[in-house]
XYZ file of C-alpha atoms in Angstrom:
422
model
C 60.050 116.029 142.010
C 60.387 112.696 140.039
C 60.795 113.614 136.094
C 57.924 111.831 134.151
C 58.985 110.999 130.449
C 55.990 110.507 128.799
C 57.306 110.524 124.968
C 59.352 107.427 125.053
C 59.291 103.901 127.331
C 62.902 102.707 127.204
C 65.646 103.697 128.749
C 67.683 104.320 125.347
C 66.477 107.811 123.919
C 66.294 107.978 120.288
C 66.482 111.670 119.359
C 65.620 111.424 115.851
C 62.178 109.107 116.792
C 61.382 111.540 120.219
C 61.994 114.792 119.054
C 59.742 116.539 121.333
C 60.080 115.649 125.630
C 57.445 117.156 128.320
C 58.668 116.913 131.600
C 56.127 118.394 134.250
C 54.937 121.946 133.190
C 58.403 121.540 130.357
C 57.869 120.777 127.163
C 60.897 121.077 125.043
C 60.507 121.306 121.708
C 63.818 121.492 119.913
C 66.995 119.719 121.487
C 69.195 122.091 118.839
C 72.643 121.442 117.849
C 75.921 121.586 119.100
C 78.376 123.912 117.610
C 81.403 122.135 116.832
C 84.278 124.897 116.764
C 82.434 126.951 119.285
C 83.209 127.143 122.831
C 80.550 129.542 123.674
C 77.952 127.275 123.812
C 78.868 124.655 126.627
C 80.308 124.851 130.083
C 82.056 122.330 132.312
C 78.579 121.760 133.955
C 76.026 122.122 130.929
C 75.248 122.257 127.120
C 73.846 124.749 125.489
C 73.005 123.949 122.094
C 72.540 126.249 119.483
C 68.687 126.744 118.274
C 67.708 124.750 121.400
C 63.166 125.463 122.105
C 61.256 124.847 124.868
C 58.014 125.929 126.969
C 57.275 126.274 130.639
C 54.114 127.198 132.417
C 55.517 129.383 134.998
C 53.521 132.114 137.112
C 52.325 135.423 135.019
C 55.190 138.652 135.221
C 51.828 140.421 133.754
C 49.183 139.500 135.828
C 48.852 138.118 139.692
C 48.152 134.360 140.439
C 47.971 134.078 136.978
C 50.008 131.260 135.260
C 51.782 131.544 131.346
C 53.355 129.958 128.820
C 56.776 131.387 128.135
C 58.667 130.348 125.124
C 62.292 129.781 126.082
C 65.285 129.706 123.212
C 69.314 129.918 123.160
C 70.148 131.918 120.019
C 73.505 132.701 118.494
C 74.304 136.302 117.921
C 76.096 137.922 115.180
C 79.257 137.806 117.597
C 79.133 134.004 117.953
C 77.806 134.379 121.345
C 74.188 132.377 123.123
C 71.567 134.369 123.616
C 68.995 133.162 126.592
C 65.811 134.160 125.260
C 62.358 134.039 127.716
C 59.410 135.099 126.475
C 55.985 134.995 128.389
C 52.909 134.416 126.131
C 50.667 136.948 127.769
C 53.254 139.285 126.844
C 55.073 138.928 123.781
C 56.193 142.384 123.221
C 58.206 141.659 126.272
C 61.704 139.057 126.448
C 63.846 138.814 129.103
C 67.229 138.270 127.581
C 71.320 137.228 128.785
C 73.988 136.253 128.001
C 74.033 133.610 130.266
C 70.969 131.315 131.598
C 71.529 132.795 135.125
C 71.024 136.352 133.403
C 67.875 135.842 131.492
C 66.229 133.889 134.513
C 66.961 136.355 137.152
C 65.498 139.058 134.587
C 62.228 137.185 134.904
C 62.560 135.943 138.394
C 62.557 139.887 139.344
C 59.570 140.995 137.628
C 57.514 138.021 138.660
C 58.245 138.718 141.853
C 57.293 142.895 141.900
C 54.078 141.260 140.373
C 52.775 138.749 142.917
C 54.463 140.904 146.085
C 50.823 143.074 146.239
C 49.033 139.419 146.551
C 51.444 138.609 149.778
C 51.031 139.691 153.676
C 54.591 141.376 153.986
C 54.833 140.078 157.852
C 51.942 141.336 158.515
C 50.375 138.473 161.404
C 46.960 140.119 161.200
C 46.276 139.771 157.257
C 44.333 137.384 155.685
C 46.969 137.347 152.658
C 49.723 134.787 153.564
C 52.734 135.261 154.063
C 56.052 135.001 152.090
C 58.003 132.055 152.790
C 61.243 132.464 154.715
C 63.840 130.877 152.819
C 67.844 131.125 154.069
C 68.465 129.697 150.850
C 66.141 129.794 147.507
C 68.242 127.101 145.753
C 66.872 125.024 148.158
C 62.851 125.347 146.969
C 63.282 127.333 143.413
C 64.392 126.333 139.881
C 67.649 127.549 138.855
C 68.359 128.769 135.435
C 69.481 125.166 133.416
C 66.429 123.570 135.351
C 63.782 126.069 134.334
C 65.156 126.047 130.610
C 65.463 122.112 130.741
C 68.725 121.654 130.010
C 69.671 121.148 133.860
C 67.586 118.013 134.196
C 68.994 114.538 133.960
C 66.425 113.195 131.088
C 66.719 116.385 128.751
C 70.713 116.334 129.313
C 70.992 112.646 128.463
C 69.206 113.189 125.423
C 71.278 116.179 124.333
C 74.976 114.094 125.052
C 73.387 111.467 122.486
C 73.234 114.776 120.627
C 75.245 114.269 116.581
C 79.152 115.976 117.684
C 78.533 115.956 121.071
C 81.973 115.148 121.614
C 82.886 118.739 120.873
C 82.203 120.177 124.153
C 84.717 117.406 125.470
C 87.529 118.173 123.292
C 89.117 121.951 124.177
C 89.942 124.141 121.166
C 92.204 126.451 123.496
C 93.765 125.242 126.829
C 91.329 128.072 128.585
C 88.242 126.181 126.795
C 85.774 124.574 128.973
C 85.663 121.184 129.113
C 82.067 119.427 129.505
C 81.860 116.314 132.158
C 79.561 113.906 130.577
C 77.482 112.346 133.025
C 75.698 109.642 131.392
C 77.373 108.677 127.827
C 81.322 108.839 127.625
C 82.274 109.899 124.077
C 84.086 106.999 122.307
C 87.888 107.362 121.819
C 88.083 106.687 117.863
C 85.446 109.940 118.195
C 87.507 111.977 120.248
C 90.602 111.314 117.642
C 88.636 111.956 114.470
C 87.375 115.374 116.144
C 91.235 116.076 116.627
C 92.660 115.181 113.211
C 89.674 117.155 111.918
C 90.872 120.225 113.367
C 94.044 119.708 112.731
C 93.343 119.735 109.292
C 91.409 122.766 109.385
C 94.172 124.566 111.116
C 96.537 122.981 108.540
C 94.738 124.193 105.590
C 94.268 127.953 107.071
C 98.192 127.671 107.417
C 98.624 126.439 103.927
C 100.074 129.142 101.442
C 99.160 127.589 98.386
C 95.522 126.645 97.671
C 97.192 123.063 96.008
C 98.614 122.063 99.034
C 101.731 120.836 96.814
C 105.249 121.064 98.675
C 106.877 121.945 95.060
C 104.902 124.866 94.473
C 105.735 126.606 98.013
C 109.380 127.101 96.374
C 111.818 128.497 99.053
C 108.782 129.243 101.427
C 108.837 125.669 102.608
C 112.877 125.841 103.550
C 111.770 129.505 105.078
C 109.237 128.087 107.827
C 111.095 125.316 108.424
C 113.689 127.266 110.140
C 116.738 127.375 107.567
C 118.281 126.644 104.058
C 118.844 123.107 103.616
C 116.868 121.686 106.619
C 114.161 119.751 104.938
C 115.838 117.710 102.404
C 118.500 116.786 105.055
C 116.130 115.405 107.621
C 114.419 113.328 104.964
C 117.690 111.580 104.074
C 117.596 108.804 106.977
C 118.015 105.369 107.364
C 115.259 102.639 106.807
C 117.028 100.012 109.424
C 116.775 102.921 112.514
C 113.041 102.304 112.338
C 111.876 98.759 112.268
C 108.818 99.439 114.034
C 106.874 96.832 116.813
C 109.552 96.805 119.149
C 112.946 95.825 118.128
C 114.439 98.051 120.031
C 117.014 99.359 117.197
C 118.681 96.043 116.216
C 119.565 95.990 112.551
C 117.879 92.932 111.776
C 118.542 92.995 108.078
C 121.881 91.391 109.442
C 120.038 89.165 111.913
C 117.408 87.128 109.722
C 117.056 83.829 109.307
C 116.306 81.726 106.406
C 112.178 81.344 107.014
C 111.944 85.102 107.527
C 113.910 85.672 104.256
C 111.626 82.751 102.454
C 108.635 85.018 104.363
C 109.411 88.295 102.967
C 110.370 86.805 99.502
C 106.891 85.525 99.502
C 105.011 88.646 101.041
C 106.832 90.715 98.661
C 105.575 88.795 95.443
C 102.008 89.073 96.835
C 102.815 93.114 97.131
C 103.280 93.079 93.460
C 101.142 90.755 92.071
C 97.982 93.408 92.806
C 98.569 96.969 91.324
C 99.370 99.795 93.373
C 95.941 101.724 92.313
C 94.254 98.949 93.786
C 95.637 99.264 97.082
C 96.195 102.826 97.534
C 95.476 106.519 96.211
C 96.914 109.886 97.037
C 94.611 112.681 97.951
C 94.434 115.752 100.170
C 95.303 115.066 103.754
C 94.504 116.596 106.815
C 98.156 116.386 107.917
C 99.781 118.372 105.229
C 98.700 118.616 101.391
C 98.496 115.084 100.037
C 99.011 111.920 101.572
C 99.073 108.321 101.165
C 95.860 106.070 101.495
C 94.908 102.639 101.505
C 92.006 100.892 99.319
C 91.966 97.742 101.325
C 92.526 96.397 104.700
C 96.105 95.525 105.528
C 97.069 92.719 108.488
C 99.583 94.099 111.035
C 103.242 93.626 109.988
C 101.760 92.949 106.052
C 103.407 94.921 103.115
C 102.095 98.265 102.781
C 104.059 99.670 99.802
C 107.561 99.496 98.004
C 109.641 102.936 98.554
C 110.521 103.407 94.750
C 113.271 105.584 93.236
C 116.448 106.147 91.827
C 119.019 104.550 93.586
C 122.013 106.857 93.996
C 125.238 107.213 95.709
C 126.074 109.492 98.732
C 127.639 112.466 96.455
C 125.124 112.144 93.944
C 122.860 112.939 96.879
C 124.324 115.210 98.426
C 124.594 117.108 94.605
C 121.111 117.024 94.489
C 120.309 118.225 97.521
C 121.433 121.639 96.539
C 120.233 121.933 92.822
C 116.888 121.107 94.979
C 117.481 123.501 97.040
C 118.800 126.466 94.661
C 116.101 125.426 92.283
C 113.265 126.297 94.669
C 111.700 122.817 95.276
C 112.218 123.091 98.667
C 111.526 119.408 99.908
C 112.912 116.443 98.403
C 112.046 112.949 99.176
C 115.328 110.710 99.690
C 115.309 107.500 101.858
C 118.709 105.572 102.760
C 118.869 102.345 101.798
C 122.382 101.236 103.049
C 125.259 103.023 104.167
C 126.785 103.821 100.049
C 123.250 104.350 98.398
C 120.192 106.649 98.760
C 116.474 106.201 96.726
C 115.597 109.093 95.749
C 111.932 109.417 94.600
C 111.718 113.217 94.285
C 111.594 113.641 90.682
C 111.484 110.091 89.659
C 109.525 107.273 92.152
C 105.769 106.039 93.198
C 102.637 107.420 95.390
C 105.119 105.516 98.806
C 106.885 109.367 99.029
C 102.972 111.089 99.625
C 103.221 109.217 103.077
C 103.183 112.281 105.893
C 105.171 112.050 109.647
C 102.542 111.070 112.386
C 103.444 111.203 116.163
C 101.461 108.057 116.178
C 102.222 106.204 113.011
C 100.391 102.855 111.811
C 103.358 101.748 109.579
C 107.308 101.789 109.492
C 110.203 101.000 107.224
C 112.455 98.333 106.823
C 114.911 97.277 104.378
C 114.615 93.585 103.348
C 116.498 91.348 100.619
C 114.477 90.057 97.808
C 115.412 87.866 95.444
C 115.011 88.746 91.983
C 116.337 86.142 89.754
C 119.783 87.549 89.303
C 120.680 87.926 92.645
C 119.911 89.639 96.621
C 118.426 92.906 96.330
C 117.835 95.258 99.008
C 114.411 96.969 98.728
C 112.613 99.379 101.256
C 109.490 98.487 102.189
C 107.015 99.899 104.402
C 105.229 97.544 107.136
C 101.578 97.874 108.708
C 102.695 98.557 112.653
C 99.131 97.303 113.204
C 95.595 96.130 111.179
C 94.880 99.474 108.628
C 90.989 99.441 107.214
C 90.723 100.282 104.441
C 90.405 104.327 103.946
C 93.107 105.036 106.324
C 95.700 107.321 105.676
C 98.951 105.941 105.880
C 101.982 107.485 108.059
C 105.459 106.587 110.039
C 107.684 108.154 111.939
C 109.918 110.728 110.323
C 112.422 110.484 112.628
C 113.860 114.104 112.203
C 117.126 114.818 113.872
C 116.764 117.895 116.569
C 118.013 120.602 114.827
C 118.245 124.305 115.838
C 114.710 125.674 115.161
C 111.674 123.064 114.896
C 109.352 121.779 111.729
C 105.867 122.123 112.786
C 103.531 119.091 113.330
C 99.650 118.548 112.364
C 99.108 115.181 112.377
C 96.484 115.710 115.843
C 97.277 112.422 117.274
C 97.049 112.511 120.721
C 100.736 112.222 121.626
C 100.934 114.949 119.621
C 104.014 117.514 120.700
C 103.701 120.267 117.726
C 106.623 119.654 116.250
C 108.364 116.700 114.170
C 111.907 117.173 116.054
C-alpha cells in the first residue's frame, strides 16, 4: 500500500504549517510531544509521544460488515506510564486500553473478530458465506499495532523525529534506557551535548545542599563529600605551566619563548585590559556546579580569556592558609601556582577568573606568561581559548586533580565524561 500525503507537497515536513496528516483511512490529528526525562514513551523501534491523536476507519467491534471511526490516543498516567487508548465511535462507552500498542490493538483485534466470525463460512465448502482466509502468518496481510495507530509508518514517523527534543529518545537517562534508531533525521551533535549538560545540571542541582549553590556556604560538607579533610584546597594548588593546552606535550615553554611570542603576548595582554572585565564576562549559575564563568563576546582560539588575579603569596603562607580555610569551614579555596616559590591566591581576595569550573572537555587552559609592566618582567597567569568560544559559553579547563584515595565527583556532561575529576 503506497502512503498518499495529501496535506503537504514537499518532501521537507513542516510540523508547525501541517499539523494534521491523512494517510489512507488515518488521519492523525495530533503528532504530541516527546517527553524529555521520560523513557517510557519511546522504544528502540518507535516513538510514542505523549498526547499523540489520531482516527482510523477500521471494521465495526459492534456491528457486522459495518465500518467505524475509532479515536486512537497515547496518554500518560498518574505513574508516568503511556496509555494506548482505542475507542470506536459507534461505541464510546467502550475503550480498549494497554500499556503497550500491541496490548490495546490485540484488545480490539479480538472483539472484532467474535463480531464478524457469524458473517464467515467456518470451512464449511457448501455455504454461500466465504470463507476465512488461511493465513500461516497474519503479519503478513494485517496491521500491526504502530501501523494501525500511525506511528509505524514512514511519513507519520518522519514527521514526529522533526518533532521539538526529539533527541531525547536518542540520549539514555540509565544504561538499561532504550535507545531510539532514527531512521530518517540524525540528531545533530551540538544537540545531543546540550541535552547532556542539561541533565547534568539537573542532576547537579538535586545534589546541591544549599539552594545558593555557593561552595563557602557548604562549610565542612564540601571537604566531607569530597572524600577527606584537606583534599580540596590541596588539589586546587597546581601549577599553571603543567597545562599549556593545544598540544605541547608538557614542555615548559615559559623557558622556551622567543622574542616575537614575548612581543605577542605583551601585546595580547594590553588588549585583555584595555576592555573591562564586565564586558567580556559574567558569573552566574552553572550547570556544572553553582556558579561559573561566562563569556560576553566571542573569543579567537589561543586569544586571552581572562587574568587569574590574587594575592601573590609564598609556599608557607599557603600552606598556613590552607588550614585556617580549612578549620574555618570554607571548605574550598581557590589557589593557582604561579612558579615554584609563589602561589595566587584569589579565595578571599581576586576576580570572577576563580568561578571557572573543571570540564572533562575544556575550551580554555592556563599558562603563565611574562609581561612587561614598566618596571620590569612580571609573571602573570592567564587563561587561553583552546579553541573559538561564542559568546554565551561557559568557560572551563582542566583541573588537573592529582589521584588521590577516594574521588571528587564530576558534572560537567561532556561526552568524555568519566564521573569523577581524578
Amino acid at each position: 500500500m503506497r502512503t498518499l500525503k495529501v496535506v503537504f507537497d514537499s518532501d521537507e515536513i513542516d510540523t508547525l504549517s501541517c499539523p494534521c496528516y491523512r494517510i489512507g483511512t488515518l488521519v492523525v490529528h495530533s503528532l504530541g510531544s516527546i517527553e524529555q526525562d521520560n523513557n517510557n514513551f519511546h522504544s528502540n523501534n518507535y516513538i510514542t509521544p505523549n498526547g499523540y491523536v489520531a482516527t482510523r476507519i477500521f471494521w465495526s467491534s459492534c456491528a457486522p460488515r459495518k465500518r467505524t471511526l475509532y479515536i486512537l490516543r497515547i496518554d500518560k498516567s498518574s505513574a508516568g506510564l503511556p496509555v494506548f487508548s482505542i475507542t470506536p465511535a459507534d461505541n464510546q462507552c467502550t475503550s480498549f486500553k494497554g500499556r503497550t500498542v500491541g496490548d490495546a490493538y490485540a484488545k480490539m483485534m479480538k472483539r472484532v473478530t467474535a463480531v464478524n466470525r457469524s458473517t464467515f463460512s467456518q470451512n464449511d465448502l457448501y455455504s454461500h458465506l466465504p470463507m476465512c482466509r488461511i493465513m500461516k502468518s497474519k503479519s503478513d496481510f494485517l496491521l500491526n499495532g504502530p501501523q494501525f495507530f500511525g506511528f509505524g509508518l514512514s511519513t507519520i514517523r518522519k514527521a514526529i523525529e522533526l518533532l521539538p527534543g526529539s533527541v531525547a529518545t536518542a540520549v539514555q537517562l540509565t544504561p538499561n534506557s532504550p535507545k531510539y534508531s532514527f531512521c530518517f533525521h540524525l540528531p545533530k551533535k551540538d544537540d545531543v551535548r546540550e541535552l547532556q549538560r542539561r541533565r547534568a545540571a539537573k542532576d547537579a542541582e538535586n545534589a546541591l545542599q544549599n539552594a545558593s549553590g555557593c561552595a563557602r556556604t557548604e562549610g565542612l560538607k564540601a571537604v566531607t563529600k569530597s572524600g577527606g579533610s584537606g583534599r580540596i584546597t590541596r588539589a586546587l594548588v597546581k601549577n599553571a605551566d603543567d597545562d599549556q593546552g593545544g598540544g605541547s606535550g608538557g614542555r615548559n615553554l615559559v623557558g622556551e619563548k622567543n622574542e616575537a611570542e614575548s612581543n605577542t603576548h605583551q601585546a595580547k595582554y594590553k588588549e585583555l585590559k584595555s576592555v573591562s572585565l564586565d564586558e567580556r564576562l559574567v558569573a552566574k549559575r552553572s550547570h556544572i556546579h553553582g556558579w561559573g564563568l561566562f563569556t560576553k563576546i566571542s573569543i579567537p582560539k589561543h586569544g586571552m580569556v581572562v587574568e587569574y588575579m590574587g594575592e601573590s603569596v609564598r609556599q608557607l603562607i599557603a600552606d598556613k592558609r590552607e588550614r585556617a580555610y580549612e578549620m574555618s569551614g570554607i571548605g574550598s579555596c581557590y589557589m593557582f601556582r604561579l612558579d615554584l616559590q609563589r602561589i595566587v591566591d584569589a579565595t578571599m581576595i581576586g576576580c570572577m577568573a576563580r568561578f571557572m569550573n573543571h570540564c572533562c572537555q575544556p575550551n580554555a587552559y592556563a599558562k603563565v606568561i611574562n609581561v612587561d609592566n614598566g618596571f620590569g618582567i612580571e609573571k602573570k597567569i592567564v587563561v587561553f581559548a583552546k579553541r573559538d568560544i561564542p559568546a554565551g559559553e561557559e568557560i572551563t579547563y582542566d583541573y588537573k586533580f592529582p589521584v588521590e584515595d577516594g574521588s571528587l565527583q564530576c558534572t560537567c556532561g561532556a561526552p568524555n565524561c568519566i564521573g569523577r575529576m581524578n
